Short mmCIF file of C-alpha atoms in Angstrom, two decimals:
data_model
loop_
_atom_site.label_atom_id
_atom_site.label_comp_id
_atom_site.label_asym_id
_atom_site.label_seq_id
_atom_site.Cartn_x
_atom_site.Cartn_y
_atom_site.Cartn_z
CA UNK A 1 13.09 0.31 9.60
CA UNK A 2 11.49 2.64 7.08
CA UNK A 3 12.83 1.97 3.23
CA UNK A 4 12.08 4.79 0.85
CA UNK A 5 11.45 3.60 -2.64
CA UNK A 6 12.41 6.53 -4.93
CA UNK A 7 14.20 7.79 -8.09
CA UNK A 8 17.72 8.50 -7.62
CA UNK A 9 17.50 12.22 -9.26
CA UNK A 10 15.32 12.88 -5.84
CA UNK A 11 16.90 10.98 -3.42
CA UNK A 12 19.55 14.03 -2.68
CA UNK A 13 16.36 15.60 -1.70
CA UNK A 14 15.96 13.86 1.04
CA UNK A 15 19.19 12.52 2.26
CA UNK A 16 19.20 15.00 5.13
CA UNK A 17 16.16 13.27 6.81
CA UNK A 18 17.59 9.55 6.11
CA UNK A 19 20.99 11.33 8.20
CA UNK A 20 18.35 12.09 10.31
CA UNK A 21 17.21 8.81 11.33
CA UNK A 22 20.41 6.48 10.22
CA UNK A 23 20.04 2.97 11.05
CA UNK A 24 16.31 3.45 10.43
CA UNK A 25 15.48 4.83 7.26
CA UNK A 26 16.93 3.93 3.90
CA UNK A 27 16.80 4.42 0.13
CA UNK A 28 15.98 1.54 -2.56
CA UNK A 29 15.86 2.41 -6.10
CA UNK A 30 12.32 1.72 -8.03
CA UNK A 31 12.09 -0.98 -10.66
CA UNK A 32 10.16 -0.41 -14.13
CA UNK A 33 6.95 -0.73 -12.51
CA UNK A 34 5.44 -1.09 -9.36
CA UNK A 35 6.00 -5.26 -8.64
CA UNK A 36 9.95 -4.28 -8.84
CA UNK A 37 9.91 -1.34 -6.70
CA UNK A 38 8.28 -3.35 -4.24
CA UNK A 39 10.46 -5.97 -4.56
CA UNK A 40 14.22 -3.86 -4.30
CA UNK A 41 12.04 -2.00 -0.94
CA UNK A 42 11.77 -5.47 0.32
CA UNK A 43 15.28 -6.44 -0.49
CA UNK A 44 16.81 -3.29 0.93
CA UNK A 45 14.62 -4.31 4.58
CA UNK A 46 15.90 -7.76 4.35
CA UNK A 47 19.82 -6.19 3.69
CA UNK A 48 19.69 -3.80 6.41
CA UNK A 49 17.07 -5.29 9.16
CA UNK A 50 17.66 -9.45 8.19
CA UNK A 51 15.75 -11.40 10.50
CA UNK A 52 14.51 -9.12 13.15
CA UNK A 53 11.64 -7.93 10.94
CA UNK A 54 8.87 -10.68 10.43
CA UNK A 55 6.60 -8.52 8.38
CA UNK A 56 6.69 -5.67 5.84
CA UNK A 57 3.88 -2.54 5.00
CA UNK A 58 3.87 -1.50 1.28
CA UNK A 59 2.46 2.20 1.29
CA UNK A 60 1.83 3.98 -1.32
CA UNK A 61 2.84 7.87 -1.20
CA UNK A 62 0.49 8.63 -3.38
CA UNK A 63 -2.25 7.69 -0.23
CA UNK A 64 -0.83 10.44 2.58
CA UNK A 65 -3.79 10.78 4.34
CA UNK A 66 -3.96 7.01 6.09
CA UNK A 67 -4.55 7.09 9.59
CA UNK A 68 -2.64 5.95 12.88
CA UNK A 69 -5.72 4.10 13.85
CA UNK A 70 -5.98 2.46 9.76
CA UNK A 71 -2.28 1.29 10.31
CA UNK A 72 -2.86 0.22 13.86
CA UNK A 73 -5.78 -2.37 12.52
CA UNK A 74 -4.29 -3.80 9.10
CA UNK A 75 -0.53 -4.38 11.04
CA UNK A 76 -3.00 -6.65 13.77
CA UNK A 77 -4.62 -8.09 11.18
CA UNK A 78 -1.70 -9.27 9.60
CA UNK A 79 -0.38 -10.65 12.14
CA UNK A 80 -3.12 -13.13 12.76
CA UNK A 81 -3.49 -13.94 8.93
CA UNK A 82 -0.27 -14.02 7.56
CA UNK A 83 -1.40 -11.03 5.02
CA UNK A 84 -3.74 -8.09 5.28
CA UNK A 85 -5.35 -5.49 3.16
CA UNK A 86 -7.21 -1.95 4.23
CA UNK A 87 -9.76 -1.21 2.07
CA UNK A 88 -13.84 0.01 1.79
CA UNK A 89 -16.62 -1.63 0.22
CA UNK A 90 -17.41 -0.21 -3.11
CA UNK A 91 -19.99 2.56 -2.99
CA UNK A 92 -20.45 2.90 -6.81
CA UNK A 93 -22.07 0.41 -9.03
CA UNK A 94 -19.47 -1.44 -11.44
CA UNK A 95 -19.62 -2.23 -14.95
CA UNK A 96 -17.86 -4.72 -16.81
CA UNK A 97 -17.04 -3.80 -19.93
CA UNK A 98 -14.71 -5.97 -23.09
CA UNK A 99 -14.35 -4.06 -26.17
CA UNK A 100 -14.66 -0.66 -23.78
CA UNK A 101 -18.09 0.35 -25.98
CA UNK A 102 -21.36 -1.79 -23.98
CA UNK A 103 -21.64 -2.85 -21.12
CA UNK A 104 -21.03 -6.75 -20.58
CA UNK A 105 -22.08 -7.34 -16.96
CA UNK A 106 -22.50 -5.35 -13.76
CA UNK A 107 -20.59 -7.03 -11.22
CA UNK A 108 -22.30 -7.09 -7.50
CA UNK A 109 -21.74 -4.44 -5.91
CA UNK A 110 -21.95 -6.16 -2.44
CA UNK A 111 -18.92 -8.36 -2.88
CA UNK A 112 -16.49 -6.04 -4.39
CA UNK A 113 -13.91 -4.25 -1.89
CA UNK A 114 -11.71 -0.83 -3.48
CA UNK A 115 -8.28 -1.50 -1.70
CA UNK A 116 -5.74 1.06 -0.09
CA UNK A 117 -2.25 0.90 1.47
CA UNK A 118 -0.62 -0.34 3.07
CA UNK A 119 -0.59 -4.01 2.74
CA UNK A 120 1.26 -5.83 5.61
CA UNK A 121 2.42 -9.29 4.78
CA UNK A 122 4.69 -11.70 6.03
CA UNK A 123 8.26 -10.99 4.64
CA UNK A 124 9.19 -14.82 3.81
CA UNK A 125 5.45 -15.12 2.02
CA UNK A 126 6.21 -12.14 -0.20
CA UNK A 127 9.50 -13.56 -1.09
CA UNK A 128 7.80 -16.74 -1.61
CA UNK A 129 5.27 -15.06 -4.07
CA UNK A 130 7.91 -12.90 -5.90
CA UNK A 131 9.57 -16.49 -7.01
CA UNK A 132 6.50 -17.68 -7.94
CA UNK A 133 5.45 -14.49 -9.92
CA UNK A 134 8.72 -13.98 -11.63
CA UNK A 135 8.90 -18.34 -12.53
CA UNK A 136 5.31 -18.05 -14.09
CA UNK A 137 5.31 -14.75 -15.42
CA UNK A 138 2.41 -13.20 -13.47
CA UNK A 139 1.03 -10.37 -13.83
CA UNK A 140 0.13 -8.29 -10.56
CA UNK A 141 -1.81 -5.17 -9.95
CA UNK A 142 -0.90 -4.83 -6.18
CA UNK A 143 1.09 -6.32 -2.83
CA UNK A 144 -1.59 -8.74 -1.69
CA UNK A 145 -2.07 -10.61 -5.01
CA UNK A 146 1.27 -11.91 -5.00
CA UNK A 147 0.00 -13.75 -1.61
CA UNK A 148 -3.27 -14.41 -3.61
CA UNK A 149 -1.10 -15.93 -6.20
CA UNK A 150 0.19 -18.57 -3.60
CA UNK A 151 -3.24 -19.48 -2.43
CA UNK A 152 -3.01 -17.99 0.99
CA UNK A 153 -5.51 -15.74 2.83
CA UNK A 154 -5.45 -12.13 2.46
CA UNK A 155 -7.47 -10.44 5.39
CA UNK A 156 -9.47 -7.21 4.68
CA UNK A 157 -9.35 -4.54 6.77
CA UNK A 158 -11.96 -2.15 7.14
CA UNK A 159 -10.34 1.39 6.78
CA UNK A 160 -11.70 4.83 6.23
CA UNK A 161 -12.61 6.31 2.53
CA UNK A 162 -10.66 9.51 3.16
CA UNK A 163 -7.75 7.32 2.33
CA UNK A 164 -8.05 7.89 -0.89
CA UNK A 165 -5.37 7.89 -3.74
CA UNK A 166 -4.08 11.77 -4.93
CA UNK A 167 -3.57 11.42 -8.64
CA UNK A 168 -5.37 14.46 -10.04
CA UNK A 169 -5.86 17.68 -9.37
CA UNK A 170 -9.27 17.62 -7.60
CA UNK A 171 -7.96 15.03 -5.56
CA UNK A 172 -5.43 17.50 -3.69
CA UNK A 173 -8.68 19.34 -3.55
CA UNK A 174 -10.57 16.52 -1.29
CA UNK A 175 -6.93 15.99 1.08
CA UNK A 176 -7.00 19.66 1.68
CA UNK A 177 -10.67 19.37 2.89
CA UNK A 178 -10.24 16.17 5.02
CA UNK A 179 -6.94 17.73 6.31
CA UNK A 180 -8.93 21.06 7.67
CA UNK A 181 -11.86 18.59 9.09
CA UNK A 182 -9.15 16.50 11.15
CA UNK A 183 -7.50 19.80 12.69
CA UNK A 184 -10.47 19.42 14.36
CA UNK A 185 -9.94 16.31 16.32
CA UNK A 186 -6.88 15.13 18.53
CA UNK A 187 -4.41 13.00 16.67
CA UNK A 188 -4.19 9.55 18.59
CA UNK A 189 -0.99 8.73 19.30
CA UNK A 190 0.73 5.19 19.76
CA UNK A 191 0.95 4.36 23.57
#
């Protein structure tokens, strides 16, 4: 079950491929920000699929390039830890910085990790960590630190940095380049 999270002006857009594919692809409206859109997605897969999905993948759109292989490894992941994460070890160096003028601190390199989509996590343990987020008024920036929230593990997964986020205009610059490289190479395809 696939559950398209998207403003109701574009979901006409689409409707022909949710015909498509009916029983296994579905619209939920977004909330303000991203926490709510994340939650009606997961409350849309919970109406329609109830109990016969254990686990749920947030993706971003905004990351089209992930690969078969990326998915593949965070979904196994997941399933042995409860939550997982894809991400890449931060190349550049990091500054911390408080009034947004000097530098405070450089934080080491070595332990920081840039996270991607999607995030696979146990569908009762998100629940869980929506209830706690919306009883203490918590902040979150992504999936996995509602499960952070909770105390529970969050596995990394070691994914590829051409998954990277499309928000400017050199960025659709990059995809087009990584998209030429991979016509290249056979796509892998689930067995």
């Amino acid at each position: 079950m696939v559950v398209l999270v998207m403003d109701p002006m574009y979901q006409p857009d689409y409707q022909p491929i949710v015909d498509k594919y009916k029983g296994r692809l579905a619209f939920a409206n977004p909330g303000k920000e991203r926490q709510g859109s994340v939650e009606n997605g997961l409350a849309k897969l919970v109406e329609l699929a109830g109990s016969s999905c254990e686990y749920v993948a947030v993706h971003d759109s905004a990351r089209p390039l992930v690969t078969i292989d990326e998915i593949c490894g965070v979904v196994a992941d997941a399933k042995e830890y409860g939550a997982a994460v894809l991400g890449v070890p931060c190349k550049a160096t990091i500054k911390e910085s408080i009034d947004g003028v000097l530098v405070s601190r450089t934080i080491p390199r070595s332990t920081l990790w840039e996270v991607h989509t999607p995030q696979v996590i146990k569908i009762p343990t998100l629940l869980r960590g929506f209830a706690k987020v919306e009883a203490e008024q918590l902040e979150v920036t992504d999936d996995v630190s509602i499960v952070e929230a909770l105390g529970e593990p969050v596995k990394l997964t070691l994914g590829e940095y051409t998954n990277l986020k499309i928000t400017t205009p050199e960025d659709m610059d990059v995809a087009n380049a990584i998209l030429e490289e991979r016509k290249q190479s056979p796509i892998k395809l689930l067995a």
